[in-house]
Amino acid sequence: MRLMLCGDVVGRAGREAVCEHLPRLREALRLDLAIVNGENAAHGFGITDKICAEFYDAGVDVITTGNHVWDRREIIPYIEGDPRLLRPINFPPGTPGRGYGIVRLADGREVLVANAMARLFMDAIDDPFAAMDRLLAEHPLGRVAASVIDFHGEATSEKMSMGHFCDGRASVVVGTHSHVPTADHRILEHGTAYMTDVGMCGDYDSVIGMKKQGSVQRFVRKMPGDRLEAADGPATLCAVVVETDDATGLARRIAPLRVGGLLAPAWPDFAREPAPAK
Ligand SMILES: [Fe+2]
Ligand SMILES: [Fe+2]
């Protein structure tokens, strides 16, 4: 099975990159499943039902989120009715929405997609390790054809720990939230594909997707400054592509994918078609 996860989509620039490239990427990479982290899709803060619909129209199967999930409050009543929009699984019991979903592909194969959030330098929430332990016991590889975990967190140590904690039990554990891609994509000892952070889909001539001046000023002066706005230059689509073995559910290959914008392009060497010119 081939699947792709796009990191945090930031603002209009990020949305346009995803919606423009995804149909072609699905074809060129023969993707069975496409996931995007949409927590910053609405002007950098949160997501709306209209943006969810845009993503689904472009070929997205599941949308994950993180600490910014509720920034647009209208998503709170919406999320209960959309099983494809996930919020972190380890938010306290009673929180609206779901932390995982089982996607059934056209050929009948089922894929577990889960979203968890880390705790180091983040909000105090329930234990993500205990939550993933329970979930992977309920949905082991074999019963599902593959499983993908978007672990949304700040600290590289916590994300790497989650990778090893799930190694051999999940097909893919990748990090989101830092908005910067890491170069450590690899297959762990027991067969789980791992990457500490996928990076954002957004304009990199920015501070993690927001316009430079306002963001820098917050550090230069200890003052809140103007409201942060999403940067609107050409975006780099940052994603990870994983191929899993249907017999075991474990990973065979993992590669970063970067298209457009300022970052150096990256294209999986197992793609059917050559990299796009730009
Ligand atoms: Fe984010
Ligand atoms: Fe985040």
mmCIF file of C-alpha atoms and ligand atoms in Angstrom:
data_model
loop_
_atom_site.group_PDB
_atom_site.id
_atom_site.type_symbol
_atom_site.label_atom_id
_atom_site.label_comp_id
_atom_site.label_asym_id
_atom_site.label_seq_id
_atom_site.Cartn_x
_atom_site.Cartn_y
_atom_site.Cartn_z
ATOM 1 C CA MET A 1 0.000 0.000 0.000
ATOM 2 C CA ARG A 2 1.180 3.513 -0.770
ATOM 3 C CA LEU A 3 0.217 6.356 1.471
ATOM 4 C CA MET A 4 1.138 9.990 1.910
ATOM 5 C CA LEU A 5 0.833 12.400 4.798
ATOM 6 C CA CYS A 6 1.187 16.147 4.209
ATOM 7 C CA GLY A 7 2.409 18.197 7.176
ATOM 8 C CA ASP A 8 0.561 21.164 8.689
ATOM 9 C CA VAL A 9 -1.145 23.099 5.890
ATOM 10 C CA VAL A 10 -0.732 26.805 6.651
ATOM 11 C CA GLY A 11 -3.175 29.361 5.227
ATOM 12 C CA ARG A 12 -4.243 29.909 1.674
ATOM 13 C CA ALA A 13 -0.751 29.320 0.243
ATOM 14 C CA GLY A 14 -0.599 25.875 1.828
ATOM 15 C CA ARG A 15 -4.143 24.972 0.845
ATOM 16 C CA GLU A 16 -3.555 25.962 -2.760
ATOM 17 C CA ALA A 17 -0.371 23.879 -2.937
ATOM 18 C CA VAL A 18 -2.138 20.795 -1.572
ATOM 19 C CA CYS A 19 -5.240 21.177 -3.738
ATOM 20 C CA GLU A 20 -3.191 21.904 -6.873
ATOM 21 C CA HIS A 21 -0.687 19.063 -6.512
ATOM 22 C CA LEU A 22 -2.613 16.281 -4.810
ATOM 23 C CA PRO A 23 -4.601 14.925 -7.775
ATOM 24 C CA ARG A 24 -1.382 14.542 -9.804
ATOM 25 C CA LEU A 25 0.550 13.137 -6.841
ATOM 26 C CA ARG A 26 -2.111 10.503 -6.230
ATOM 27 C CA GLU A 27 -1.628 9.371 -9.804
ATOM 28 C CA ALA A 28 2.164 9.659 -10.078
ATOM 29 C CA LEU A 29 2.817 7.939 -6.753
ATOM 30 C CA ARG A 30 -0.059 5.457 -7.085
ATOM 31 C CA LEU A 31 -1.319 6.491 -3.663
ATOM 32 C CA ASP A 32 -3.973 4.451 -1.901
ATOM 33 C CA LEU A 33 -4.458 6.990 0.857
ATOM 34 C CA ALA A 34 -3.750 10.701 1.366
ATOM 35 C CA ILE A 35 -3.776 12.381 4.774
ATOM 36 C CA VAL A 36 -3.200 16.063 5.535
ATOM 37 C CA ASN A 37 -2.697 17.822 8.827
ATOM 38 C CA GLY A 38 -5.123 20.741 8.567
ATOM 39 C CA GLU A 39 -4.757 22.451 11.948
ATOM 40 C CA ASN A 40 -3.424 25.713 10.442
ATOM 41 C CA ALA A 41 -5.385 25.727 7.207
ATOM 42 C CA ALA A 42 -7.669 28.687 8.082
ATOM 43 C CA HIS A 43 -5.355 31.727 7.908
ATOM 44 C CA GLY A 44 -2.856 29.838 10.069
ATOM 45 C CA PHE A 45 -5.294 29.054 12.868
ATOM 46 C CA GLY A 46 -7.697 26.134 12.840
ATOM 47 C CA ILE A 47 -9.868 24.722 10.090
ATOM 48 C CA THR A 48 -13.442 25.209 8.826
ATOM 49 C CA ASP A 49 -16.040 22.916 7.269
ATOM 50 C CA LYS A 50 -15.537 24.676 3.928
ATOM 51 C CA ILE A 51 -11.800 23.925 3.994
ATOM 52 C CA CYS A 52 -12.492 20.285 4.880
ATOM 53 C CA ALA A 53 -14.720 20.101 1.780
ATOM 54 C CA GLU A 54 -11.952 21.633 -0.383
ATOM 55 C CA PHE A 55 -9.488 19.026 0.848
ATOM 56 C CA TYR A 56 -11.887 16.148 0.228
ATOM 57 C CA ASP A 57 -12.598 17.461 -3.284
ATOM 58 C CA ALA A 58 -8.843 17.478 -3.971
ATOM 59 C CA GLY A 59 -8.536 13.810 -2.972
ATOM 60 C CA VAL A 60 -7.737 13.943 0.737
ATOM 61 C CA ASP A 61 -9.018 10.912 2.657
ATOM 62 C CA VAL A 62 -8.369 11.950 6.259
ATOM 63 C CA ILE A 63 -7.573 15.277 7.958
ATOM 64 C CA THR A 64 -5.553 15.293 11.181
ATOM 65 C CA THR A 65 -5.061 18.263 13.493
ATOM 66 C CA GLY A 66 -3.373 19.165 16.775
ATOM 67 C CA ASN A 67 -3.249 21.974 19.323
ATOM 68 C CA HIS A 68 -4.907 24.427 16.894
ATOM 69 C CA VAL A 69 -7.928 22.220 16.180
ATOM 70 C CA TRP A 70 -10.452 24.461 17.960
ATOM 71 C CA ASP A 71 -9.079 27.856 16.847
ATOM 72 C CA ARG A 72 -12.096 28.273 14.564
ATOM 73 C CA ARG A 73 -14.950 27.578 16.923
ATOM 74 C CA GLU A 74 -17.418 26.663 14.194
ATOM 75 C CA ILE A 75 -15.523 23.403 13.766
ATOM 76 C CA ILE A 76 -16.666 22.222 17.225
ATOM 77 C CA PRO A 77 -20.271 21.368 16.228
ATOM 78 C CA TYR A 78 -19.093 20.204 12.781
ATOM 79 C CA ILE A 79 -16.500 17.647 13.890
ATOM 80 C CA GLU A 80 -19.012 15.227 15.413
ATOM 81 C CA GLY A 81 -20.590 14.696 12.002
ATOM 82 C CA ASP A 82 -17.343 14.195 10.055
ATOM 83 C CA PRO A 83 -15.561 10.926 10.868
ATOM 84 C CA ARG A 84 -12.713 11.849 8.490
ATOM 85 C CA LEU A 85 -11.677 14.906 10.521
ATOM 86 C CA LEU A 86 -9.594 13.866 13.545
ATOM 87 C CA ARG A 87 -8.464 15.671 16.686
ATOM 88 C CA PRO A 88 -5.828 14.320 19.088
ATOM 89 C CA ILE A 89 -6.967 11.046 20.652
ATOM 90 C CA ASN A 90 -5.595 11.961 24.082
ATOM 91 C CA PHE A 91 -7.794 15.000 24.669
ATOM 92 C CA PRO A 92 -9.841 14.309 27.805
ATOM 93 C CA PRO A 93 -12.927 12.059 27.663
ATOM 94 C CA GLY A 94 -15.991 14.028 26.614
ATOM 95 C CA THR A 95 -14.122 16.194 24.085
ATOM 96 C CA PRO A 96 -16.074 16.365 20.803
ATOM 97 C CA GLY A 97 -14.769 14.464 17.788
ATOM 98 C CA ARG A 98 -12.623 11.393 17.307
ATOM 99 C CA GLY A 99 -8.926 10.639 17.627
ATOM 100 C CA TYR A 100 -8.812 7.884 15.052
ATOM 101 C CA GLY A 101 -10.688 6.443 12.128
ATOM 102 C CA ILE A 102 -10.721 3.264 10.072
ATOM 103 C CA VAL A 103 -10.626 4.033 6.360
ATOM 104 C CA ARG A 104 -11.964 1.382 4.038
ATOM 105 C CA LEU A 105 -10.317 1.508 0.602
ATOM 106 C CA ALA A 106 -12.265 0.706 -2.558
ATOM 107 C CA ASP A 107 -10.654 -2.758 -2.657
ATOM 108 C CA GLY A 108 -11.754 -3.527 0.919
ATOM 109 C CA ARG A 109 -8.431 -3.034 2.705
ATOM 110 C CA GLU A 110 -8.799 -1.143 5.985
ATOM 111 C CA VAL A 111 -6.346 1.421 7.326
ATOM 112 C CA LEU A 112 -6.214 2.789 10.852
ATOM 113 C CA VAL A 113 -5.393 6.509 10.938
ATOM 114 C CA ALA A 114 -4.746 8.033 14.357
ATOM 115 C CA ASN A 115 -3.859 11.479 15.637
ATOM 116 C CA ALA A 116 -2.173 11.951 19.010
ATOM 117 C CA MET A 117 -0.593 14.981 20.654
ATOM 118 C CA ALA A 118 2.630 15.199 22.633
ATOM 119 C CA ARG A 119 2.922 16.883 26.038
ATOM 120 C CA LEU A 120 6.451 18.263 26.353
ATOM 121 C CA PHE A 121 6.285 22.091 25.911
ATOM 122 C CA MET A 122 2.597 21.704 25.047
ATOM 123 C CA ASP A 123 -0.768 21.670 26.833
ATOM 124 C CA ALA A 124 -1.237 19.274 29.749
ATOM 125 C CA ILE A 125 -3.386 16.514 28.272
ATOM 126 C CA ASP A 126 -3.825 12.778 28.760
ATOM 127 C CA ASP A 127 -0.957 10.350 28.181
ATOM 128 C CA PRO A 128 -0.445 9.837 24.420
ATOM 129 C CA PHE A 129 1.624 6.678 24.961
ATOM 130 C CA ALA A 130 -1.120 4.944 26.947
ATOM 131 C CA ALA A 131 -3.663 6.048 24.328
ATOM 132 C CA MET A 132 -1.625 4.608 21.455
ATOM 133 C CA ASP A 133 -0.904 1.427 23.402
ATOM 134 C CA ARG A 134 -4.640 0.808 23.808
ATOM 135 C CA LEU A 135 -5.499 1.749 20.234
ATOM 136 C CA LEU A 136 -2.821 -0.445 18.632
ATOM 137 C CA ALA A 137 -3.902 -3.378 20.817
ATOM 138 C CA GLU A 138 -7.482 -2.920 19.584
ATOM 139 C CA HIS A 139 -6.434 -2.558 15.934
ATOM 140 C CA PRO A 140 -3.306 -4.671 15.389
ATOM 141 C CA LEU A 141 -1.639 -5.041 11.997
ATOM 142 C CA GLY A 142 -3.211 -8.066 10.413
ATOM 143 C CA ARG A 143 -6.671 -6.981 11.438
ATOM 144 C CA VAL A 144 -6.011 -3.678 9.626
ATOM 145 C CA ALA A 145 -3.865 -3.678 6.482
ATOM 146 C CA ALA A 146 -1.878 -0.667 7.696
ATOM 147 C CA SER A 147 -1.864 1.915 10.462
ATOM 148 C CA VAL A 148 -0.674 5.516 10.381
ATOM 149 C CA ILE A 149 -0.061 7.741 13.387
ATOM 150 C CA ASP A 150 0.303 11.512 13.155
ATOM 151 C CA PHE A 151 2.022 12.410 16.427
ATOM 152 C CA HIS A 152 1.684 16.143 16.808
ATOM 153 C CA GLY A 153 4.385 17.524 19.062
ATOM 154 C CA GLU A 154 7.106 20.024 19.812
ATOM 155 C CA ALA A 155 9.950 17.915 21.243
ATOM 156 C CA THR A 156 11.964 15.698 18.900
ATOM 157 C CA SER A 157 12.737 13.404 21.860
ATOM 158 C CA GLU A 158 9.066 12.722 22.589
ATOM 159 C CA LYS A 159 8.293 12.089 18.927
ATOM 160 C CA MET A 160 11.252 9.728 18.516
ATOM 161 C CA SER A 161 10.164 7.906 21.666
ATOM 162 C CA MET A 162 6.688 7.426 20.216
ATOM 163 C CA GLY A 163 8.259 5.996 17.058
ATOM 164 C CA HIS A 164 10.173 3.374 19.028
ATOM 165 C CA PHE A 165 7.206 2.747 21.350
ATOM 166 C CA CYS A 166 5.038 1.810 18.341
ATOM 167 C CA ASP A 167 7.827 0.119 16.361
ATOM 168 C CA GLY A 168 6.563 -3.145 14.895
ATOM 169 C CA ARG A 169 2.960 -2.380 15.919
ATOM 170 C CA ALA A 170 2.138 0.472 13.509
ATOM 171 C CA SER A 171 3.062 0.922 9.850
ATOM 172 C CA VAL A 172 3.930 4.615 10.125
ATOM 173 C CA VAL A 173 4.636 7.068 12.939
ATOM 174 C CA VAL A 174 5.401 10.592 11.761
ATOM 175 C CA GLY A 175 5.577 13.882 13.584
ATOM 176 C CA THR A 176 3.883 17.175 12.785
ATOM 177 C CA HIS A 177 3.633 20.596 14.493
ATOM 178 C CA SER A 178 7.173 22.006 14.191
ATOM 179 C CA HIS A 179 6.490 23.166 10.588
ATOM 180 C CA VAL A 180 10.065 22.251 9.601
ATOM 181 C CA PRO A 181 10.925 18.939 7.897
ATOM 182 C CA THR A 182 13.570 16.721 9.462
ATOM 183 C CA ALA A 183 16.035 14.540 7.521
ATOM 184 C CA ASP A 184 15.709 11.403 9.688
ATOM 185 C CA HIS A 185 13.077 9.470 7.723
ATOM 186 C CA ARG A 186 13.859 5.785 8.077
ATOM 187 C CA ILE A 187 12.432 2.388 8.887
ATOM 188 C CA LEU A 188 12.898 1.524 12.544
ATOM 189 C CA GLU A 189 14.265 -1.788 13.821
ATOM 190 C CA HIS A 190 10.941 -3.635 13.878
ATOM 191 C CA GLY A 191 9.500 -2.260 10.642
ATOM 192 C CA THR A 192 7.701 1.009 11.419
ATOM 193 C CA ALA A 193 8.355 3.929 9.064
ATOM 194 C CA TYR A 194 9.340 7.026 11.015
ATOM 195 C CA MET A 195 10.110 10.720 10.472
ATOM 196 C CA THR A 196 10.390 13.198 13.343
ATOM 197 C CA ASP A 197 8.621 15.999 11.478
ATOM 198 C CA VAL A 198 7.092 16.092 8.035
ATOM 199 C CA GLY A 199 7.331 19.916 7.793
ATOM 200 C CA MET A 200 4.568 22.304 6.763
ATOM 201 C CA CYS A 201 2.764 22.918 3.518
ATOM 202 C CA GLY A 202 3.192 26.672 3.378
ATOM 203 C CA ASP A 203 5.354 29.643 2.413
ATOM 204 C CA TYR A 204 8.817 29.108 3.918
ATOM 205 C CA ASP A 205 9.760 32.796 3.457
ATOM 206 C CA SER A 206 8.167 33.263 6.865
ATOM 207 C CA VAL A 207 8.435 32.203 10.489
ATOM 208 C CA ILE A 208 6.805 28.758 10.479
ATOM 209 C CA GLY A 209 4.256 29.972 7.936
ATOM 210 C CA MET A 210 3.422 33.366 9.405
ATOM 211 C CA LYS A 211 4.601 36.702 7.962
ATOM 212 C CA LYS A 212 8.170 37.435 9.041
ATOM 213 C CA GLN A 213 8.003 40.971 10.415
ATOM 214 C CA GLY A 214 5.323 40.454 13.034
ATOM 215 C CA SER A 215 6.785 37.134 14.124
ATOM 216 C CA VAL A 216 10.304 38.495 14.523
ATOM 217 C CA GLN A 217 9.074 41.519 16.465
ATOM 218 C CA ARG A 218 7.546 39.266 19.097
ATOM 219 C CA PHE A 219 11.053 38.079 19.886
ATOM 220 C CA VAL A 220 12.773 41.445 19.536
ATOM 221 C CA ARG A 221 10.375 43.176 21.935
ATOM 222 C CA LYS A 222 8.567 41.422 24.735
ATOM 223 C CA MET A 223 5.212 42.612 23.402
ATOM 224 C CA PRO A 224 2.387 40.824 21.617
ATOM 225 C CA GLY A 225 2.604 43.044 18.514
ATOM 226 C CA ASP A 226 0.214 42.904 15.567
ATOM 227 C CA ARG A 227 -1.986 39.924 14.898
ATOM 228 C CA LEU A 228 0.018 37.245 13.075
ATOM 229 C CA GLU A 229 -0.960 36.684 9.463
ATOM 230 C CA ALA A 230 -0.225 33.666 7.293
ATOM 231 C CA ALA A 231 2.519 34.287 4.726
ATOM 232 C CA ASP A 232 1.104 34.237 1.213
ATOM 233 C CA GLY A 233 4.063 33.553 -1.103
ATOM 234 C CA PRO A 234 4.461 30.310 -3.064
ATOM 235 C CA ALA A 235 4.227 27.316 -0.755
ATOM 236 C CA THR A 236 6.341 24.204 -0.500
ATOM 237 C CA LEU A 237 4.227 21.093 -0.143
ATOM 238 C CA CYS A 238 6.022 18.937 2.452
ATOM 239 C CA ALA A 239 4.923 15.361 2.832
ATOM 240 C CA VAL A 240 6.128 11.861 3.526
ATOM 241 C CA VAL A 241 5.389 8.895 1.288
ATOM 242 C CA VAL A 242 5.408 5.358 2.676
ATOM 243 C CA GLU A 243 5.013 1.994 1.020
ATOM 244 C CA THR A 244 3.832 -0.818 3.265
ATOM 245 C CA ASP A 245 3.826 -4.580 2.827
ATOM 246 C CA ASP A 246 0.238 -5.853 2.684
ATOM 247 C CA ALA A 247 1.279 -9.228 4.109
ATOM 248 C CA THR A 248 2.698 -7.788 7.352
ATOM 249 C CA GLY A 249 1.414 -4.218 7.442
ATOM 250 C CA LEU A 250 4.965 -3.041 8.106
ATOM 251 C CA ALA A 251 6.848 -0.452 6.073
ATOM 252 C CA ARG A 252 8.986 -1.229 3.046
ATOM 253 C CA ARG A 253 10.030 2.265 2.008
ATOM 254 C CA ILE A 254 9.759 5.811 3.250
ATOM 255 C CA ALA A 255 10.722 8.996 1.444
ATOM 256 C CA PRO A 256 10.190 12.711 1.952
ATOM 257 C CA LEU A 257 8.358 14.628 -0.745
ATOM 258 C CA ARG A 258 8.778 18.353 -1.309
ATOM 259 C CA VAL A 259 7.265 20.243 -4.232
ATOM 260 C CA GLY A 260 7.299 23.956 -5.077
ATOM 261 C CA GLY A 261 8.253 27.040 -3.111
ATOM 262 C CA LEU A 262 11.615 27.735 -1.495
ATOM 263 C CA LEU A 263 12.764 24.371 -0.153
ATOM 264 C CA ALA A 264 14.930 22.019 -2.192
ATOM 265 C CA PRO A 265 12.659 19.564 -4.025
ATOM 266 C CA ALA A 266 12.496 15.933 -2.943
ATOM 267 C CA TRP A 267 10.836 13.167 -4.896
ATOM 268 C CA PRO A 268 10.586 9.476 -3.925
ATOM 269 C CA ASP A 269 12.826 7.331 -6.121
ATOM 270 C CA PHE A 270 10.070 4.702 -6.279
ATOM 271 C CA ALA A 271 7.618 7.080 -7.961
ATOM 272 C CA ARG A 272 6.248 5.909 -11.275
ATOM 273 C CA GLU A 273 6.783 9.291 -12.918
ATOM 274 C CA PRO A 274 9.742 11.661 -12.787
ATOM 275 C CA ALA A 275 9.687 14.672 -10.491
ATOM 276 C CA PRO A 276 7.672 17.647 -11.709
ATOM 277 C CA ALA A 277 9.797 20.357 -13.352
ATOM 278 C CA LYS A 278 8.683 22.832 -10.697
HETATM 279 FE FE FE B 1 0.862 23.464 13.033
HETATM 280 FE FE FE B 2 0.511 22.387 16.180
#
